[in-house]
Amino acid sequence: MSERRKSLYDQYKCKRCLKKGHKKPLCKAKWVKCKLCNSQSHLECLCYSHSVVPSESKNNKKEIASETNVSFLFPGNPSKDIPKQTIYYQTLRAQIVNNNCEYNVRIICDSASERSYICESIAERAGLKTVGKEKLKIFTFASNEASVSELKRKRITLKNCNSDLVITLEALATKTICASKISSPSSRMVELLQNEGFELSDSGASSGRVDILIGNDYLSAVLTGRTHRLNNCLMLYESVFGWTLSGRDGEFNERTVGKESAGLFIRSSDESEENLSEGIRAIYETGLLWKRDAGDLSDNFDLARRQFNKVRKELKNDTFVKEQLMEVIKYQKEHNIIQECGENEKGYFMPFRAVVRKDKLSTQVRMVFNCSSCEKGNLSLNDCLDQGPNLNPSVLDIILGFRKFKIGFCGDIEKAFLMIGIAEDDKKYLKFLWYPDDDSEDFKIMQMNRVVFGCNCSPFLLSATIKYHIGKYSETNKSCFEMLNGSLYADDLCHGADDVESAFNLSSDAVSILSDASFNLRKLHTNSKQLHDLWIQNGLCEENSFEKDNKLKVLGLVWNLEEDMLRVDVTSLLESFKFLENTKRSVLSTAAKVFDPVGFLSPFVV
C-alpha cells in the first residue's frame, strides 16, 4: 500500500481520484467512492482494507473477487465530461485445423507481446500436439515483479475461414488470454466498411472471448503489410485472415469512411446557381471536422451578445471600419456566403472582430470569428473540432524550389475559404450576431454557409479540398498537378520554369484547373516582362501590375522583381527600436517578430 501511495506522490497524482495536477486536499471530484468500505476519501486500490486478510464469510468472498478485478492504472471513466469512446483491437477470426476437424477461434494481435499464446481449453478441445515446454518469467504491464510459469508449447495450423490459405505457428498454452471481453466491431461498422470494399475478418456476434494471441514472434507472418487509414483515429490492417480494425471511434459514420483525412468528406455542392455570380457558387462542400459529439457544445448566446454589444460600441467611433464591414456582409449575403437563420437564440454563436490592414490594396477589413469563445467551464467550437493534419508543403521547400528556376511567378486564390461550402447539418453551429435591419431590434442572427476563417480545422479543409480537386488532373495534366500539389501553400502559389513558354503553360493551366472549383487564382506576378505580356494578352493579369509591383511579398519575404532578389523586410522592425527599452523582454519580442523561413537572419536573432 505504501508503494502505491509513494508512486502517486512521485508522479504528482491525487491520492483520492488518481488524476494529475492537484493533491488530495484540493480534490473536487464527486464520483470518488471506495467499493470496499464506501468511503469517499479514496478508491478501492488505495483502501487499507485491501491488505487485511478477510474472513471466510460470503460477503468477504465477493470483496476478494472485485478486488482482483481492480485496475490501479485505469480506475474507469467516471467523469461525465469525457465522452464515451469505443476502442477497437486487432481481432481476427480463423479456424484451427487438426485431424480433419475444424474449430472456430478468435484471435487478437498484440505487438507488445514477445510470444504467442493459446487458451488451454481450446488447445485440449482441438487435440493440439505438445511439442515442448518452456519456463518463462512473465512481466505484466505496470508491474515490477515477474511470475514464473512453465507452459506447454503447442503447434497450431490456422486456416482462413473463407479460403484455403493456411499458416502454421507455435504458441504457449495458458489458462486465460484476456479476462475482460473484447467486443467485435458493430454491425453498422461492418456494413460501412463492406460498402467501401473492406471485409472485416472479425464480424458478426461475439461473446468477447479471445482464444489465441499472436505476439511479435508470428505477427509479421499474419499481417501482410497493407494498411488503409480511415481517419486520424482508425486504421485498417490486412492479414492473411482478412482485414482488422484498430483505433478509437468517437464520431464514426459515412463521412469518415474511405477518406485519408480525419472525418473529412468532400462532395459536389448542390447550391443553386440562381442569383449567384459566376465563380461564387461553391463547387465543393464539406463538413466540420468533429472530434467530439456536437451535443457537447454549450449555449453561449449571452456571451456572444455581450461581445457583440462591445463591438458595436467600438464601431460607433470608427465609421471607416463599420462601413467596410457593412459592405462585406452585403456582398456575402448577396452571394449566399451567409444567410439569416431565424430568431433561435439557443445554441453556439461565434463572436467576431474586425481585423484592419490599411496597407492592403484589396481587402483592408476582414471579419475574423472567434470559435474558441465559451463560458467558463464549457466547451467551445474549436474544443470540439479536430485541427486535422498539416497538408501544406514546407515553406522552406517552396521558397528553395521557387528560386531554382530562371523565371519565377506567384499568385494567390481570392477568398479561398469562402469558396468551400459547409454541409447543411453543420451550418447551425456557425451562427453569429449582426446589426438588425431596423432600430426595433437589438440584433439579427446570421449563419455562415462556407468555411469560416477562425475555425481550427479551416486550413485543413481548404488544403484537403484543393488536393481533392487537383487530384482529378494527376494523369491528364501531370506537370500542373505536381506544381499545385507541391508549391501551393494554403492559398499562395509560388513556382517557376526555365523558359517563358513553360511558365505560361503552367500558370494558365493552374488558373483553369482552379477555376473549375470556383477558385480564382489572381494577382499573378513574375520577374519576366515577356511572361507578363502573355498574361495580359490572355486576360490573366492587369496591364500595369509589372511596373507598380516591383516589390511584393512572397510567403512573408519581399521579392524585388527588378533585381529578382528575396529579402527580409525589417523596416517596421527598425522603427520599433526607437520605442523599445533595453530589456530581455524587448529582445525576445523583437526576435519573435522576424519571419525568416530560410534562415537569412539566424546569426543575428539566435
Coordinates of C-alpha atoms in Angstrom, one line a residue:
M1 CA 0.0 0.0 0.0
S2 CA 2.8 2.4 0.9
E3 CA 4.5 1.7 -2.5
R4 CA 1.3 2.7 -4.3
R5 CA 0.9 5.9 -2.4
K6 CA 4.6 6.7 -2.9
S7 CA 4.2 6.1 -6.7
L8 CA 1.3 8.6 -6.8
Y9 CA 3.4 11.1 -4.9
D10 CA 6.3 10.8 -7.3
Q11 CA 4.0 11.3 -10.3
Y12 CA 2.2 14.3 -8.7
K13 CA -1.1 12.5 -8.7
C14 CA -4.0 12.9 -6.3
K15 CA -4.4 10.1 -3.8
R16 CA -8.1 10.4 -4.0
C17 CA -9.0 10.4 -7.7
L18 CA -5.6 9.3 -9.1
K19 CA -5.5 12.3 -11.6
K20 CA -2.6 14.6 -12.2
G21 CA -2.3 18.2 -11.4
H22 CA -3.5 18.5 -7.8
K23 CA -3.2 17.0 -4.4
K24 CA -5.8 15.2 -2.3
P25 CA -6.8 18.2 -0.1
L26 CA -7.7 20.2 -3.3
C27 CA -9.5 17.3 -5.0
K28 CA -13.1 18.3 -6.1
A29 CA -14.1 15.0 -7.8
K30 CA -17.6 14.0 -6.8
W31 CA -17.5 10.5 -8.2
V32 CA -14.9 9.0 -5.8
K33 CA -16.2 6.2 -3.7
C34 CA -14.4 3.0 -2.4
K35 CA -16.3 -0.2 -3.2
L36 CA -14.7 -1.9 -0.3
C37 CA -15.5 0.5 2.6
N38 CA -17.9 3.0 0.9
S39 CA -15.6 5.9 1.9
Q40 CA -15.4 8.9 -0.4
S41 CA -11.9 9.7 0.5
H42 CA -10.2 7.2 -1.7
L43 CA -10.7 4.5 -4.3
E44 CA -10.5 0.7 -3.6
C45 CA -7.0 0.4 -4.9
L46 CA -5.8 2.6 -2.0
C47 CA -8.1 1.2 0.6
Y48 CA -6.3 -0.1 3.7
S49 CA -8.8 -2.9 4.0
H50 CA -7.2 -4.1 0.8
S51 CA -4.3 -5.5 2.8
V52 CA -6.4 -7.1 5.6
V53 CA -6.9 -10.8 5.3
P54 CA -10.7 -11.3 5.0
S55 CA -12.7 -13.8 6.9
E56 CA -14.5 -16.7 5.1
S57 CA -17.9 -15.0 5.1
K58 CA -19.8 -14.8 1.8
N59 CA -19.5 -11.0 1.8
N60 CA -15.8 -11.1 2.1
K61 CA -15.6 -13.6 -0.8
K62 CA -17.3 -11.1 -3.0
E63 CA -14.9 -8.4 -1.9
I64 CA -11.9 -10.6 -2.9
A65 CA -13.4 -11.2 -6.4
S66 CA -14.0 -7.5 -7.0
E67 CA -10.6 -6.6 -5.6
T68 CA -8.8 -8.8 -8.1
N69 CA -10.5 -7.0 -11.0
V70 CA -9.4 -3.5 -9.9
S71 CA -7.1 -1.8 -12.3
F72 CA -4.7 0.6 -10.5
L73 CA -3.8 2.5 -13.6
F74 CA -7.2 2.7 -15.2
P75 CA -9.9 3.1 -12.5
G76 CA -12.6 3.5 -15.1
N77 CA -14.1 6.6 -16.7
P78 CA -16.4 8.1 -14.1
S79 CA -16.1 11.7 -15.3
K80 CA -19.2 12.7 -17.3
D81 CA -17.2 15.4 -19.1
I82 CA -15.2 12.7 -21.0
P83 CA -17.2 11.3 -24.0
K84 CA -17.5 7.6 -24.2
Q85 CA -15.4 6.0 -27.0
T86 CA -15.2 2.6 -28.4
I87 CA -11.7 1.1 -28.7
Y88 CA -11.1 -1.4 -31.5
Y89 CA -8.4 -4.1 -31.1
Q90 CA -6.8 -6.0 -33.9
T91 CA -9.1 -9.1 -33.7
L92 CA -9.4 -11.8 -36.3
R93 CA -11.4 -15.0 -36.9
A94 CA -9.9 -18.2 -38.2
Q95 CA -10.1 -22.0 -37.9
I96 CA -7.8 -24.5 -36.2
V97 CA -7.3 -27.5 -38.5
N98 CA -6.3 -30.7 -36.8
N99 CA -7.1 -34.4 -37.7
N100 CA -9.5 -33.3 -40.4
C101 CA -11.5 -31.3 -37.9
E102 CA -12.0 -27.5 -37.9
Y103 CA -12.5 -25.4 -34.8
N104 CA -13.5 -21.7 -35.0
V105 CA -11.3 -19.4 -32.9
R106 CA -11.0 -15.7 -32.3
I107 CA -7.5 -14.1 -32.5
I108 CA -6.1 -10.9 -31.1
C109 CA -2.8 -9.4 -32.5
D110 CA -0.5 -7.8 -29.9
S111 CA 2.8 -6.4 -30.9
A112 CA 3.7 -5.7 -27.2
S113 CA 3.8 -9.4 -26.5
E114 CA 7.0 -11.3 -27.3
R115 CA 5.4 -14.7 -27.6
S116 CA 2.1 -16.1 -28.9
Y117 CA -0.4 -17.8 -26.6
I118 CA -3.4 -20.1 -26.9
C119 CA -6.1 -20.9 -24.3
E120 CA -5.6 -24.4 -22.7
S121 CA -9.3 -25.2 -23.2
I122 CA -9.3 -24.7 -27.0
A123 CA -6.0 -26.5 -27.3
E124 CA -7.4 -29.5 -25.5
R125 CA -10.7 -29.4 -27.5
A126 CA -8.8 -29.3 -30.8
G127 CA -6.4 -32.0 -29.6
L128 CA -3.3 -30.0 -30.4
K129 CA 0.0 -31.8 -30.0
T130 CA 2.5 -30.6 -27.4
V131 CA 5.9 -30.0 -29.0
G132 CA 7.8 -28.9 -25.9
K133 CA 7.7 -27.0 -22.6
E134 CA 9.1 -23.6 -21.6
K135 CA 9.7 -22.0 -18.3
L136 CA 9.0 -18.3 -18.5
K137 CA 9.3 -15.2 -16.4
I138 CA 6.2 -13.2 -17.3
F139 CA 6.2 -9.5 -16.7
T140 CA 2.8 -7.8 -17.0
F141 CA 2.1 -4.2 -17.6
A142 CA 2.8 -1.7 -14.7
S143 CA 4.3 -4.5 -12.6
N144 CA 7.9 -4.7 -11.3
E145 CA 7.6 -8.3 -10.3
A146 CA 7.6 -11.4 -12.6
S147 CA 5.6 -14.5 -12.3
V148 CA 7.4 -17.8 -13.2
S149 CA 5.3 -20.3 -15.2
E150 CA 6.0 -23.5 -17.1
L151 CA 3.9 -23.6 -20.2
K152 CA 3.4 -26.2 -22.8
R153 CA 4.2 -25.3 -26.4
K154 CA 1.5 -26.2 -28.9
R155 CA 1.8 -26.4 -32.7
I156 CA -1.2 -24.8 -34.4
T157 CA -2.4 -24.8 -38.0
L158 CA -4.7 -21.9 -38.7
K159 CA -6.9 -21.6 -41.8
N160 CA -8.7 -18.7 -43.3
C161 CA -12.5 -19.1 -42.8
N162 CA -13.2 -18.1 -46.4
S163 CA -10.3 -19.6 -48.3
D164 CA -7.8 -22.5 -48.2
L165 CA -4.9 -20.2 -47.0
V166 CA -3.2 -21.9 -44.1
I167 CA -0.3 -20.9 -41.8
T168 CA 1.4 -22.9 -39.0
L169 CA 2.8 -21.5 -35.8
E170 CA 3.7 -22.4 -32.3
A171 CA 2.1 -20.9 -29.2
L172 CA 2.2 -21.4 -25.4
A173 CA -0.9 -22.8 -23.7
T174 CA -2.2 -20.6 -20.9
K175 CA -5.5 -20.7 -18.9
T176 CA -6.7 -17.3 -20.0
I177 CA -5.7 -14.9 -22.8
C178 CA -7.7 -11.9 -21.6
A179 CA -10.0 -11.7 -18.6
S180 CA -12.1 -8.8 -20.0
K181 CA -14.3 -9.1 -23.0
I182 CA -13.0 -7.8 -26.3
S183 CA -16.1 -6.9 -28.4
S184 CA -16.2 -7.2 -32.2
P185 CA -16.9 -4.2 -34.4
S186 CA -20.6 -3.3 -34.6
S187 CA -22.8 -4.5 -37.5
R188 CA -23.1 -0.8 -38.6
M189 CA -19.3 -0.5 -38.7
V190 CA -19.0 -3.8 -40.7
E191 CA -21.7 -2.6 -43.2
L192 CA -20.0 0.7 -43.7
L193 CA -16.6 -0.9 -44.4
Q194 CA -18.2 -3.5 -46.7
N195 CA -19.6 -0.7 -48.8
E196 CA -16.1 0.6 -49.2
G197 CA -14.7 -2.8 -50.2
F198 CA -13.2 -3.9 -46.8
E199 CA -14.3 -7.2 -45.5
L200 CA -13.5 -7.5 -41.8
S201 CA -12.3 -10.8 -40.6
D202 CA -13.9 -10.4 -37.1
S203 CA -17.5 -9.6 -38.0
G204 CA -20.8 -10.8 -36.5
A205 CA -21.9 -11.5 -33.0
S206 CA -19.2 -12.5 -30.5
S207 CA -19.0 -13.5 -26.8
G208 CA -16.0 -11.3 -26.4
R209 CA -13.7 -14.2 -25.7
V210 CA -10.2 -14.4 -27.2
D211 CA -8.7 -17.9 -27.9
I212 CA -5.3 -17.0 -29.4
L213 CA -2.9 -14.1 -29.0
I214 CA -0.5 -13.5 -31.9
G215 CA 2.7 -11.9 -30.5
N216 CA 5.7 -10.4 -32.2
D217 CA 7.1 -13.8 -32.9
Y218 CA 4.5 -14.5 -35.6
L219 CA 2.9 -11.1 -36.2
S220 CA 4.8 -10.4 -39.4
A221 CA 3.6 -13.8 -40.8
V222 CA 0.0 -12.9 -40.1
L223 CA -0.1 -9.2 -41.2
T224 CA 0.5 -8.7 -45.0
G225 CA 1.7 -5.1 -44.6
R226 CA -1.1 -3.4 -46.4
T227 CA -2.9 -0.7 -44.4
H228 CA -5.7 1.9 -45.0
R229 CA -6.3 4.9 -42.9
L230 CA -9.9 5.7 -42.3
N231 CA -9.2 8.9 -40.3
N232 CA -6.7 10.1 -37.7
C233 CA -8.2 7.7 -35.2
L234 CA -8.9 4.5 -37.1
M235 CA -6.7 2.2 -39.2
L236 CA -7.3 -0.9 -41.2
Y237 CA -4.7 -3.6 -41.4
E238 CA -4.8 -6.5 -43.8
S239 CA -3.9 -10.0 -42.6
V240 CA -3.9 -13.5 -44.1
F241 CA -7.4 -13.9 -42.5
G242 CA -8.9 -10.7 -43.7
W243 CA -8.9 -7.0 -42.6
T244 CA -8.8 -6.0 -39.0
L245 CA -9.7 -2.6 -37.4
S246 CA -7.6 -0.8 -34.8
G247 CA -8.0 2.5 -33.0
R248 CA -10.7 4.5 -31.3
D249 CA -14.1 5.6 -32.5
G250 CA -15.6 8.9 -31.4
E251 CA -17.9 10.0 -34.2
F252 CA -17.7 7.4 -37.0
N253 CA -20.1 7.5 -39.8
E254 CA -20.3 7.6 -43.6
R255 CA -18.3 10.8 -43.7
T256 CA -15.1 9.2 -42.4
V257 CA -15.1 6.0 -44.5
G258 CA -12.8 6.0 -47.5
K259 CA -11.0 9.3 -46.8
E260 CA -7.4 9.7 -45.8
S261 CA -8.3 12.7 -43.7
A262 CA -9.7 12.8 -40.2
G263 CA -13.5 12.7 -40.6
L264 CA -13.4 14.6 -43.9
F265 CA -15.9 14.2 -46.6
I266 CA -15.8 16.3 -49.8
R267 CA -18.7 16.2 -52.3
S268 CA -20.1 18.3 -55.1
S269 CA -22.2 21.1 -53.7
D270 CA -25.9 21.3 -54.6
E271 CA -26.1 25.1 -54.3
S272 CA -28.4 26.6 -56.8
E273 CA -26.8 28.9 -59.4
E274 CA -29.8 31.3 -59.4
N275 CA -28.9 34.8 -58.3
L276 CA -25.3 33.8 -57.9
S277 CA -22.4 35.4 -59.8
E278 CA -20.1 33.3 -61.8
G279 CA -17.3 31.9 -59.7
I280 CA -19.1 32.5 -56.4
R281 CA -21.0 29.2 -56.3
A282 CA -19.4 26.6 -54.0
I283 CA -18.5 23.6 -56.2
Y284 CA -17.5 21.5 -53.2
E285 CA -18.9 21.3 -49.7
T286 CA -17.5 19.5 -46.6
G287 CA -18.4 19.0 -43.0
L288 CA -16.7 20.3 -39.9
L289 CA -14.0 18.0 -38.5
W290 CA -15.6 16.8 -35.3
K291 CA -13.6 15.1 -32.7
R292 CA -16.3 15.3 -30.0
D293 CA -20.0 15.0 -30.1
A294 CA -21.6 18.2 -31.4
G295 CA -24.0 17.9 -28.5
D296 CA -21.2 18.7 -26.1
L297 CA -21.3 22.3 -27.4
S298 CA -22.8 24.7 -24.8
D299 CA -25.2 27.6 -25.3
N300 CA -23.1 30.8 -25.3
F301 CA -25.7 33.2 -26.6
D302 CA -25.4 35.6 -23.6
L303 CA -21.6 35.7 -24.0
A304 CA -21.9 36.3 -27.8
R305 CA -24.4 39.1 -27.2
R306 CA -22.2 40.9 -24.7
Q307 CA -19.2 40.7 -27.1
F308 CA -21.4 41.9 -30.0
N309 CA -22.5 44.9 -28.0
K310 CA -18.9 45.7 -27.2
V311 CA -18.0 45.6 -30.9
R312 CA -20.9 47.9 -31.7
K313 CA -19.6 50.5 -29.2
E314 CA -16.2 50.3 -30.8
L315 CA -17.6 50.8 -34.3
K316 CA -19.5 53.9 -33.3
N317 CA -16.3 55.7 -33.2
D318 CA -14.8 54.1 -36.3
T319 CA -17.1 54.8 -39.3
F320 CA -14.5 53.5 -41.8
V321 CA -14.4 50.0 -40.3
K322 CA -18.1 49.9 -39.8
E323 CA -18.8 50.8 -43.4
Q324 CA -16.3 48.3 -44.6
L325 CA -17.9 45.5 -42.5
M326 CA -21.3 46.5 -43.8
E327 CA -20.1 46.1 -47.4
V328 CA -18.6 42.7 -46.5
I329 CA -21.9 41.5 -45.1
K330 CA -23.8 42.9 -48.0
Y331 CA -21.5 41.2 -50.5
Q332 CA -21.6 37.8 -48.7
K333 CA -25.4 37.9 -48.3
E334 CA -25.9 38.5 -52.0
H335 CA -23.6 35.6 -52.9
N336 CA -25.1 33.1 -50.4
I337 CA -22.0 33.0 -48.3
I338 CA -24.1 34.0 -45.3
Q339 CA -27.8 34.0 -44.6
E340 CA -30.3 34.9 -41.9
C341 CA -31.4 32.0 -39.8
G342 CA -34.5 33.0 -37.9
E343 CA -34.7 34.0 -34.2
N344 CA -33.4 30.9 -32.5
E345 CA -31.3 32.3 -29.6
K346 CA -30.2 28.9 -28.4
G347 CA -27.0 27.1 -29.4
Y348 CA -23.5 28.1 -30.1
F349 CA -22.6 31.6 -31.5
M350 CA -19.3 32.8 -32.9
P351 CA -18.3 36.3 -31.8
F352 CA -16.3 38.3 -34.3
R353 CA -13.9 41.1 -34.5
A354 CA -12.6 43.4 -37.3
V355 CA -9.0 43.0 -38.4
V356 CA -7.8 46.1 -40.2
R357 CA -4.9 46.2 -42.7
K358 CA -4.8 49.6 -44.4
D359 CA -1.6 48.7 -46.1
K360 CA -3.5 46.1 -48.2
L361 CA -4.8 47.2 -51.6
S362 CA -7.7 44.8 -51.9
T363 CA -9.3 43.8 -48.6
Q364 CA -8.5 46.2 -45.9
V365 CA -11.0 45.0 -43.3
R366 CA -11.7 41.3 -42.5
M367 CA -14.2 39.6 -40.2
V368 CA -12.4 37.1 -38.1
F369 CA -14.6 34.8 -36.0
N370 CA -13.6 33.6 -32.5
C371 CA -14.5 29.9 -32.5
S372 CA -12.7 29.5 -29.2
S373 CA -15.2 31.6 -27.3
C374 CA -17.1 29.9 -24.5
E375 CA -18.4 30.4 -21.0
K376 CA -16.1 29.3 -18.2
G377 CA -16.1 25.5 -17.7
N378 CA -17.8 24.9 -21.1
L379 CA -16.5 23.7 -24.5
S380 CA -16.0 26.0 -27.4
L381 CA -16.5 25.1 -31.1
N382 CA -12.7 24.7 -31.5
D383 CA -12.6 22.4 -28.5
C384 CA -15.0 20.0 -30.3
L385 CA -13.2 20.2 -33.7
D386 CA -10.1 18.4 -34.8
Q387 CA -7.4 20.6 -36.3
G388 CA -6.5 17.9 -38.8
P389 CA -3.1 17.1 -40.2
N390 CA -0.9 19.8 -41.9
L391 CA -1.3 19.1 -45.6
N392 CA 0.8 22.2 -46.7
P393 CA 4.3 21.6 -48.0
S394 CA 7.3 23.1 -46.2
V395 CA 7.7 26.9 -46.7
L396 CA 11.4 26.4 -47.0
D397 CA 11.0 23.8 -49.7
I398 CA 8.6 26.0 -51.6
I399 CA 11.0 29.0 -51.5
L400 CA 14.0 27.0 -52.4
G401 CA 12.1 25.4 -55.3
F402 CA 10.8 28.8 -56.4
R403 CA 14.4 30.2 -56.6
K404 CA 15.9 27.4 -58.6
F405 CA 14.0 28.5 -61.8
K406 CA 15.1 31.2 -64.1
I407 CA 11.6 32.6 -64.4
G408 CA 9.5 32.8 -61.2
F409 CA 5.8 33.6 -60.8
C410 CA 3.4 33.8 -57.9
G411 CA -0.3 34.3 -57.2
D412 CA -3.0 33.7 -54.6
I413 CA -6.5 32.4 -54.6
E414 CA -9.2 35.0 -54.0
K415 CA -11.4 34.4 -50.9
A416 CA -10.3 30.8 -50.8
F417 CA -12.1 29.8 -47.6
L418 CA -15.4 31.3 -48.8
M419 CA -15.3 29.1 -52.0
I420 CA -16.0 25.9 -50.0
G421 CA -19.5 25.1 -48.8
I422 CA -20.4 23.7 -45.4
A423 CA -22.7 20.7 -45.1
E424 CA -26.3 21.6 -44.1
D425 CA -26.1 19.7 -40.8
D426 CA -23.1 21.8 -39.6
K427 CA -24.3 25.2 -40.6
K428 CA -26.3 25.6 -37.4
Y429 CA -23.0 25.7 -35.4
L430 CA -21.7 28.7 -37.4
K431 CA -24.1 31.4 -36.2
F432 CA -23.2 34.9 -35.3
L433 CA -25.0 38.2 -34.4
W434 CA -25.2 41.2 -36.7
Y435 CA -26.8 44.6 -37.0
P436 CA -30.6 44.5 -37.4
D437 CA -32.4 45.8 -40.4
D438 CA -34.3 48.4 -38.3
D439 CA -33.9 50.0 -34.9
S440 CA -36.7 48.0 -33.3
E441 CA -34.4 45.1 -32.7
D442 CA -31.1 44.7 -31.0
F443 CA -29.6 42.2 -33.4
K444 CA -30.4 39.6 -36.0
I445 CA -29.0 36.1 -36.3
M446 CA -26.9 35.1 -39.2
Q447 CA -25.1 31.9 -40.1
M448 CA -22.1 31.0 -42.4
N449 CA -22.7 28.8 -45.3
R450 CA -19.0 28.5 -46.1
V451 CA -15.8 27.6 -44.3
V452 CA -15.1 30.0 -41.5
F453 CA -11.9 32.0 -41.0
G454 CA -11.4 31.3 -37.3
C455 CA -12.2 27.5 -37.0
N456 CA -9.1 25.5 -36.2
C457 CA -9.9 23.0 -38.9
S458 CA -10.4 25.5 -41.7
P459 CA -6.8 25.5 -43.0
F460 CA -7.0 21.7 -43.3
L461 CA -10.4 21.8 -45.0
L462 CA -9.0 24.2 -47.6
S463 CA -5.9 22.2 -48.3
A464 CA -7.8 18.9 -48.4
T465 CA -10.4 20.3 -50.8
I466 CA -7.8 21.7 -53.1
K467 CA -5.8 18.5 -53.1
Y468 CA -9.0 16.5 -53.7
H469 CA -9.8 18.7 -56.7
I470 CA -6.4 18.8 -58.3
G471 CA -6.1 15.1 -57.9
K472 CA -8.6 14.7 -60.8
Y473 CA -5.9 16.1 -63.1
S474 CA -3.0 14.0 -61.9
E475 CA -3.0 12.0 -65.1
T476 CA -4.3 14.4 -67.7
N477 CA -2.1 17.3 -66.6
K478 CA 0.7 15.8 -64.5
S479 CA 3.1 18.8 -64.6
C480 CA 0.5 21.2 -63.4
F481 CA -0.8 18.8 -60.8
E482 CA 2.7 18.4 -59.4
M483 CA 3.2 22.1 -59.2
L484 CA -0.1 22.8 -57.4
N485 CA 0.5 19.8 -55.1
G486 CA 4.0 20.9 -54.1
S487 CA 4.1 24.7 -54.5
L488 CA 0.7 25.8 -53.2
Y489 CA 0.8 26.9 -49.5
A490 CA -2.7 27.4 -48.3
D491 CA -3.9 29.9 -51.0
D492 CA -0.5 31.2 -52.1
L493 CA 1.2 29.8 -55.2
C494 CA 5.0 30.2 -55.8
H495 CA 6.7 28.4 -58.6
G496 CA 8.6 28.9 -61.8
A497 CA 10.1 27.5 -65.0
D498 CA 13.2 27.7 -67.1
D499 CA 11.6 29.3 -70.1
V500 CA 8.7 31.6 -70.8
E501 CA 6.6 29.1 -72.7
S502 CA 6.7 26.5 -69.9
A503 CA 6.0 29.2 -67.3
F504 CA 2.9 30.4 -69.2
N505 CA 1.5 26.9 -69.8
L506 CA 1.9 26.1 -66.1
S507 CA 0.4 29.3 -64.8
S508 CA -2.5 29.4 -67.3
D509 CA -3.3 25.7 -66.6
A510 CA -3.3 26.4 -62.9
V511 CA -5.8 29.2 -63.4
S512 CA -8.0 27.0 -65.5
I513 CA -7.9 24.0 -63.1
L514 CA -8.6 26.0 -60.0
S515 CA -11.4 27.9 -61.7
D516 CA -13.2 24.6 -62.2
A517 CA -13.6 24.6 -58.4
S518 CA -14.6 28.3 -58.2
F519 CA -11.1 29.2 -57.0
N520 CA -9.9 32.4 -58.7
L521 CA -6.1 32.4 -59.0
R522 CA -5.3 36.1 -59.2
K523 CA -2.6 38.7 -58.6
L524 CA -0.1 36.9 -60.9
H525 CA 3.4 38.4 -60.7
T526 CA 6.6 37.4 -62.4
N527 CA 10.2 38.6 -62.9
S528 CA 9.8 38.1 -66.7
K529 CA 8.3 41.0 -68.7
Q530 CA 7.7 38.6 -71.6
L531 CA 5.6 36.3 -69.5
H532 CA 3.7 39.3 -68.0
D533 CA 2.8 40.4 -71.6
L534 CA 1.5 37.0 -72.4
W535 CA -0.7 37.1 -69.3
I536 CA -2.1 40.5 -70.4
Q537 CA -2.9 39.2 -73.9
N538 CA -4.8 36.3 -72.4
G539 CA -6.6 38.4 -69.7
L540 CA -4.8 36.8 -66.7
C541 CA -3.5 40.0 -65.1
E542 CA -3.6 43.7 -65.1
E543 CA -1.6 45.8 -67.6
N544 CA 0.3 48.0 -65.1
S545 CA 0.9 45.4 -62.4
F546 CA 4.5 44.8 -63.5
E547 CA 5.6 48.4 -63.1
K548 CA 3.7 49.2 -59.9
D549 CA 4.7 46.0 -58.0
N550 CA 8.4 46.0 -58.3
K551 CA 8.5 44.9 -54.6
L552 CA 5.9 42.4 -53.4
K553 CA 5.6 39.8 -50.6
V554 CA 6.1 36.1 -51.3
L555 CA 5.3 33.9 -48.3
G556 CA 6.4 36.7 -46.0
L557 CA 9.5 37.6 -47.9
V558 CA 9.9 40.7 -50.1
W559 CA 10.5 39.8 -53.8
N560 CA 12.2 42.6 -55.7
L561 CA 11.1 42.0 -59.3
E562 CA 13.5 44.4 -60.8
E563 CA 16.6 42.9 -59.1
D564 CA 15.0 39.4 -58.8
M565 CA 16.0 39.1 -55.2
L566 CA 14.3 37.9 -52.0
R567 CA 14.8 40.0 -48.9
V568 CA 13.6 40.1 -45.3
D569 CA 11.5 43.2 -44.6
V570 CA 12.8 44.7 -41.3
T571 CA 11.7 48.3 -41.9
S572 CA 8.9 48.3 -39.4
L573 CA 11.1 46.4 -37.0
L574 CA 13.9 49.0 -37.1
E575 CA 11.3 51.8 -36.5
S576 CA 10.0 50.0 -33.4
F577 CA 13.5 50.1 -31.9
K578 CA 13.0 53.8 -31.1
F579 CA 10.3 53.0 -28.6
L580 CA 11.8 49.8 -27.0
E581 CA 13.8 49.7 -23.8
N582 CA 16.9 47.6 -23.5
T583 CA 15.4 44.6 -21.7
K584 CA 15.3 40.9 -22.2
R585 CA 11.6 41.0 -22.9
S586 CA 12.1 43.6 -25.7
V587 CA 14.9 41.5 -27.2
L588 CA 12.7 38.3 -27.2
S589 CA 9.7 40.2 -28.5
T590 CA 11.7 41.7 -31.4
A591 CA 13.3 38.4 -32.4
A592 CA 9.8 36.8 -32.5
K593 CA 8.6 39.3 -35.0
V594 CA 11.1 38.3 -37.6
F595 CA 9.7 35.9 -40.2
D596 CA 12.7 34.2 -41.7
P597 CA 11.9 30.7 -43.0
V598 CA 15.1 30.4 -45.0
G599 CA 17.3 31.5 -42.1
F600 CA 19.0 34.6 -43.6
L601 CA 19.0 36.3 -40.2
S602 CA 19.6 33.3 -37.9
P603 CA 23.1 34.5 -36.9
F604 CA 21.6 37.8 -35.7
V605 CA 18.4 36.6 -33.9
V606 CA 19.5 33.3 -32.4

